[in-house]
CSV table of C-alpha atoms in Angstrom, one decimal:
chain,number,residue,atom,x,y,z
A,953,MET,CA,6.2,34.6,-85.0
A,954,LYS,CA,4.7,37.7,-83.5
A,955,GLN,CA,1.2,38.8,-84.6
A,956,GLY,CA,2.5,42.2,-86.0
A,957,LYS,CA,5.0,40.4,-88.3
A,958,LEU,CA,2.2,38.1,-89.6
A,959,PHE,CA,0.0,41.1,-90.5
A,960,LEU,CA,3.0,42.7,-92.2
A,961,ILE,CA,3.5,39.5,-94.2
A,962,ALA,CA,-0.2,39.5,-95.1
A,963,ALA,CA,0.1,43.1,-96.4
A,964,VAL,CA,3.2,42.2,-98.5
A,965,LEU,CA,1.3,39.2,-99.9
A,966,PHE,CA,-1.6,41.5,-100.8
A,967,SER,CA,0.8,44.0,-102.5
A,968,MET,CA,2.4,41.2,-104.4
A,969,ALA,CA,-0.9,39.9,-105.6
A,970,CYS,CA,-1.9,43.5,-106.8
A,971,ARG,CA,1.4,43.9,-108.7
A,972,ASN,CA,0.9,40.5,-110.4
A,973,THR,CA,-2.7,41.4,-111.4
A,974,LYS,CA,-1.5,44.7,-112.9
A,975,LYS,CA,0.9,42.7,-115.2
A,976,GLY,CA,-2.2,41.3,-116.9
A,977,GLU,CA,-2.9,38.1,-115.0
A,978,PRO,CA,-6.6,37.5,-114.2
A,979,ASP,CA,-7.7,38.5,-110.6
A,980,SER,CA,-9.5,35.6,-109.0
A,981,GLY,CA,-10.1,37.1,-105.6
A,982,TYR,CA,-8.4,38.9,-102.7
A,983,LEU,CA,-6.4,38.1,-99.6
A,984,GLU,CA,-7.9,38.2,-96.2
A,985,THR,CA,-6.2,37.7,-92.8
A,986,THR,CA,-8.3,36.0,-90.2
A,987,THR,CA,-7.1,36.0,-86.5
A,988,LEU,CA,-8.1,32.9,-84.5
A,989,ALA,CA,-7.9,33.3,-80.7
A,990,SER,CA,-7.6,30.5,-78.1
A,991,ASN,CA,-6.8,30.3,-74.4
A,992,GLN,CA,-3.3,29.2,-75.2
A,993,GLY,CA,-2.4,32.0,-77.6
A,994,GLN,CA,-3.3,33.2,-81.1
A,995,ALA,CA,-2.9,31.6,-84.5
A,996,THR,CA,-3.2,33.7,-87.7
A,997,ALA,CA,-4.3,32.0,-90.9
A,998,LEU,CA,-4.3,33.4,-94.4
A,999,ASN,CA,-7.6,32.9,-96.2
A,1000,ALA,CA,-8.1,33.8,-99.8
A,1001,PRO,CA,-11.8,33.7,-100.8
A,1002,ALA,CA,-12.8,34.5,-104.3
A,1003,ASN,CA,-16.5,34.7,-103.3
A,1004,ASN,CA,-17.7,34.6,-99.7
A,1005,SER,CA,-21.4,34.0,-100.5
A,1006,GLY,CA,-22.7,30.7,-99.0
A,1007,SER,CA,-19.5,29.9,-97.2
A,1008,GLY,CA,-19.2,28.8,-93.5
A,1009,VAL,CA,-19.5,25.9,-91.1
A,1010,ILE,CA,-22.5,24.3,-89.4
A,1011,ILE,CA,-22.3,21.8,-86.5
A,1012,PHE,CA,-25.0,19.9,-84.7
A,1013,MET,CA,-24.4,19.1,-81.0
A,1014,GLU,CA,-26.4,18.8,-77.8
A,1015,GLY,CA,-29.7,18.9,-79.8
A,1016,LYS,CA,-29.1,22.1,-81.7
A,1017,GLY,CA,-27.4,23.5,-84.8
A,1018,ILE,CA,-24.7,26.1,-84.6
A,1019,ALA,CA,-23.5,28.3,-87.5
A,1020,LEU,CA,-19.8,29.3,-87.4
A,1021,GLY,CA,-17.4,31.2,-89.5
A,1022,GLY,CA,-14.7,29.1,-91.1
A,1023,SER,CA,-11.2,29.4,-92.5
A,1024,LEU,CA,-8.6,27.0,-93.9
A,1025,LEU,CA,-4.9,26.8,-93.7
A,1026,VAL,CA,-3.4,24.2,-96.1
A,1027,GLN,CA,0.2,23.0,-96.0
A,1028,ILE,CA,2.3,20.2,-97.5
A,1029,ASP,CA,2.1,17.2,-95.0
A,1030,LYS,CA,5.8,16.8,-94.1
A,1031,ASP,CA,5.0,13.8,-91.9
A,1032,LYS,CA,3.6,11.9,-95.0
A,1033,LEU,CA,0.9,10.3,-92.8
A,1034,GLN,CA,-0.9,8.7,-95.7
A,1035,PRO,CA,0.7,8.2,-99.2
A,1036,GLY,CA,-1.2,10.1,-101.9
A,1037,ASN,CA,-2.8,12.6,-99.5
A,1038,ASP,CA,-0.1,15.2,-99.7
A,1039,TYR,CA,-1.8,18.2,-98.0
A,1040,LEU,CA,-2.5,18.8,-94.3
A,1041,VAL,CA,-5.6,21.0,-93.8
A,1042,THR,CA,-6.4,23.0,-90.7
A,1043,LEU,CA,-10.1,23.9,-90.6
A,1044,THR,CA,-10.9,26.5,-87.9
A,1045,ALA,CA,-14.5,27.4,-87.2
A,1046,THR,CA,-15.4,30.1,-84.7
A,1047,GLY,CA,-18.5,31.6,-83.2
A,1048,ALA,CA,-19.0,34.7,-81.1
A,1049,ALA,CA,-22.2,33.6,-79.3
A,1050,ASN,CA,-20.5,31.2,-76.9
A,1051,ASP,CA,-16.8,32.1,-77.6
A,1052,GLU,CA,-16.4,28.7,-79.3
A,1053,THR,CA,-13.7,27.4,-81.6
A,1054,LEU,CA,-13.7,24.1,-83.4
A,1055,GLN,CA,-10.5,23.0,-85.1
A,1056,LEU,CA,-10.2,19.9,-87.4
A,1057,ASN,CA,-7.0,18.7,-89.0
A,1058,PHE,CA,-7.4,16.4,-92.0
A,1059,LEU,CA,-5.5,15.2,-95.0
A,1060,LEU,CA,-6.4,16.2,-98.6
A,1061,ALA,CA,-5.4,15.3,-102.2
A,1062,LEU,CA,-7.2,18.2,-104.0
A,1063,LYS,CA,-10.1,16.1,-105.2
A,1064,THR,CA,-13.4,14.8,-103.8
A,1065,GLY,CA,-13.4,11.8,-101.5
A,1066,ARG,CA,-13.1,10.7,-97.9
A,1067,TYR,CA,-10.1,11.7,-95.9
A,1068,PRO,CA,-8.8,10.8,-92.4
A,1069,VAL,CA,-9.1,13.3,-89.5
A,1070,VAL,CA,-5.6,13.7,-87.9
A,1071,GLY,CA,-6.4,16.1,-85.1
A,1072,MET,CA,-9.4,17.9,-83.5
A,1073,SER,CA,-10.2,20.2,-80.7
A,1074,TYR,CA,-13.1,22.3,-79.3
A,1075,GLN,CA,-13.3,25.1,-76.8
A,1076,ARG,CA,-16.2,27.2,-75.5
A,1077,GLY,CA,-17.0,29.8,-72.9
A,1078,GLN,CA,-14.9,32.4,-71.2
A,1079,GLN,CA,-12.5,32.1,-68.3
A,1080,PRO,CA,-12.9,31.0,-65.6
A,1081,ASN,CA,-15.7,28.8,-66.9
A,1082,SER,CA,-14.3,27.9,-70.3
A,1083,GLN,CA,-14.2,24.2,-71.4
A,1084,LEU,CA,-11.4,22.6,-73.4
A,1085,PHE,CA,-11.7,19.4,-75.4
A,1086,GLY,CA,-8.9,17.8,-77.4
A,1087,ASN,CA,-5.7,19.8,-78.0
A,1088,ILE,CA,-6.6,23.4,-78.8
A,1089,LEU,CA,-3.5,23.9,-81.0
A,1090,GLY,CA,-4.0,20.7,-82.8
A,1091,GLY,CA,-1.2,18.6,-81.3
A,1092,LYS,CA,0.9,16.2,-83.3
A,1093,PRO,CA,-1.1,15.0,-86.3
A,1094,HIS,CA,-1.9,11.3,-86.3
A,1095,LEU,CA,-4.4,9.1,-88.2
A,1096,THR,CA,-7.7,8.6,-86.3
A,1097,LYS,CA,-10.8,6.6,-87.0
A,1098,HIS,CA,-12.7,9.7,-87.9
A,1099,THR,CA,-13.1,10.9,-91.5
A,1100,ILE,CA,-14.2,14.0,-93.5
A,1101,ASN,CA,-16.0,13.6,-96.8
A,1102,ILE,CA,-15.0,16.2,-99.3
A,1103,THR,CA,-18.1,16.6,-101.5
A,1104,GLU,CA,-16.8,19.4,-103.7
A,1105,CYS,CA,-13.2,20.5,-104.7
A,1106,ARG,CA,-12.9,23.3,-107.3
A,1107,ASP,CA,-9.8,24.8,-108.8
A,1108,LEU,CA,-10.5,28.6,-108.9
A,1109,GLY,CA,-7.5,29.3,-111.1
A,1110,SER,CA,-4.2,31.2,-110.5
A,1111,ASN,CA,-3.7,33.1,-107.3
A,1112,ASN,CA,-1.3,35.4,-109.1
A,1113,MET,CA,1.5,34.3,-106.7
A,1114,GLY,CA,2.8,31.0,-108.2
A,1115,GLY,CA,0.0,28.7,-107.1
A,1116,HIS,CA,-3.7,28.1,-107.4
A,1117,ARG,CA,-6.7,29.0,-105.3
A,1118,TRP,CA,-9.2,26.2,-104.4
A,1119,SER,CA,-12.7,26.0,-102.9
A,1120,ILE,CA,-13.9,22.9,-101.0
A,1121,SER,CA,-17.1,21.8,-99.3
A,1122,GLY,CA,-17.5,18.7,-97.1
A,1123,GLU,CA,-19.2,17.0,-94.2
A,1124,PHE,CA,-18.3,15.0,-91.1
A,1125,SER,CA,-20.2,13.1,-88.4
A,1126,GLU,CA,-19.9,11.4,-85.0
A,1127,LEU,CA,-16.9,13.2,-83.6
A,1128,THR,CA,-16.1,12.5,-80.0
A,1129,ILE,CA,-13.5,14.8,-78.4
A,1130,ALA,CA,-12.2,14.0,-74.9
A,1131,ALA,CA,-11.9,16.8,-72.4
A,1132,MET,CA,-8.4,18.0,-71.6
A,1133,GLY,CA,-7.0,16.7,-68.4
A,1134,ILE,CA,-6.3,20.1,-67.0
A,1135,MET,CA,-10.0,20.9,-67.2
A,1136,LEU,CA,-11.0,17.8,-65.4
A,1137,MET,CA,-8.6,18.5,-62.6
A,1138,ASP,CA,-10.9,21.3,-61.4
A,1139,LYS,CA,-13.3,19.5,-59.1
A,1140,THR,CA,-15.2,22.6,-58.3
A,1141,LYS,CA,-16.9,22.6,-61.7
A,1142,ASN,CA,-19.0,19.9,-63.4
A,1143,HIS,CA,-17.2,19.6,-66.7
A,1144,PRO,CA,-18.2,16.8,-69.1
A,1145,LYS,CA,-15.5,14.2,-69.8
A,1146,GLU,CA,-16.1,14.5,-73.6
A,1147,ILE,CA,-18.1,16.4,-76.2
A,1148,LYS,CA,-19.9,14.8,-79.1
A,1149,ILE,CA,-20.5,16.6,-82.4
A,1150,GLU,CA,-23.3,14.6,-84.1
A,1151,LYS,CA,-22.6,16.0,-87.5
A,1152,GLY,CA,-21.3,19.0,-89.3
A,1153,SER,CA,-20.6,20.5,-92.8
A,1154,PHE,CA,-18.7,23.3,-94.4
A,1155,SER,CA,-19.1,25.0,-97.8
A,1156,ASN,CA,-17.1,27.1,-100.2
A,1157,LEU,CA,-14.1,27.5,-97.9
A,1158,THR,CA,-11.0,28.6,-99.9
A,1159,PHE,CA,-7.3,28.3,-99.7
A,1160,ASP,CA,-4.0,28.7,-101.7
A,1161,ASP,CA,-2.1,25.5,-102.5
A,1162,ASN,CA,1.3,27.2,-102.1
A,1163,TRP,CA,0.8,29.0,-98.8
A,1164,GLU,CA,4.2,28.2,-97.5
A,1165,GLU,CA,5.9,29.4,-100.7
A,1166,MET,CA,3.9,32.6,-100.4
A,1167,MET,CA,4.9,33.1,-96.8
A,1168,ASN,CA,8.6,32.6,-97.7
A,1169,LYS,CA,8.4,35.1,-100.6
A,1170,ALA,CA,6.7,37.6,-98.3
A,1171,THR,CA,9.3,37.1,-95.6
A,1172,GLU,CA,12.2,37.6,-98.1
A,1173,SER,CA,10.5,40.7,-99.4
A,1174,ILE,CA,10.3,42.1,-95.9
A,1175,LYS,CA,14.0,41.4,-95.3
A,1176,LYS,CA,15.0,43.2,-98.5
A,1177,ASN,CA,12.9,46.2,-97.6
C-alpha cells in the first residue's frame, strides 16, 4: 500500500474517532501516525497514545545507554505460533542520532508475563556505511529462545472505534542479532558479524486491539467516498 493512501486511511480513522466522541462516548486519546524508515522501504504504523509522558525505549549496547522513540503495531497472530498468545506485536524503536532502528516482534495475551520474541532486527548509520542485523522488515515470525517480560499491561478503555486502547511496559535482555549476509559480503568494510543488546526496556507504549478492523473500516469509508 502506498504511503499516501496510508495517511489518508489515518485521516479517516481520526475523523471516525471524532464522530464517535461527539456521540457521547468518552475520549481516551488521539490517533497519531508514525512513519518508520528503513533501507528496504518504509512501514507506517498507527499509534494511539492517550498520554505520551514517560513513554519510550531505552537499550544498552556497546557500553552505553541509548534512548529511542517507540511505537507499536498489534495484530491477531494468524500463524498461531503459541496457543493462548493471540496477538503479534511489532515494537519499532528509532533514534535520529545514529539513524538507528530496532524492531522486535513478540507474542502477547493482553496481560503481564513473559512472551517469546518471534523476530528482531537492527540497523544503524547511513549509506554507504549503514549496518544491517537480522531482517529489517521482520521476516517470517518464528519462536526463538529470546523473551520479553511485560511488566505492565493496562486497559485504557474504549478507542471509540469498536475496540480498546492498551498501554504496556516491558523489558528484555541479552539479544544477539546476526549481521545480514549482504552486509558481510562487502569485504572493504570491517562490519561486525553480530550485534549484542545487553538489555532494554520500554514504557507506556500504546496500541489498539482492533487495528485491522479499524483499517478495514477506514478502507471501506474511502471507497464509499
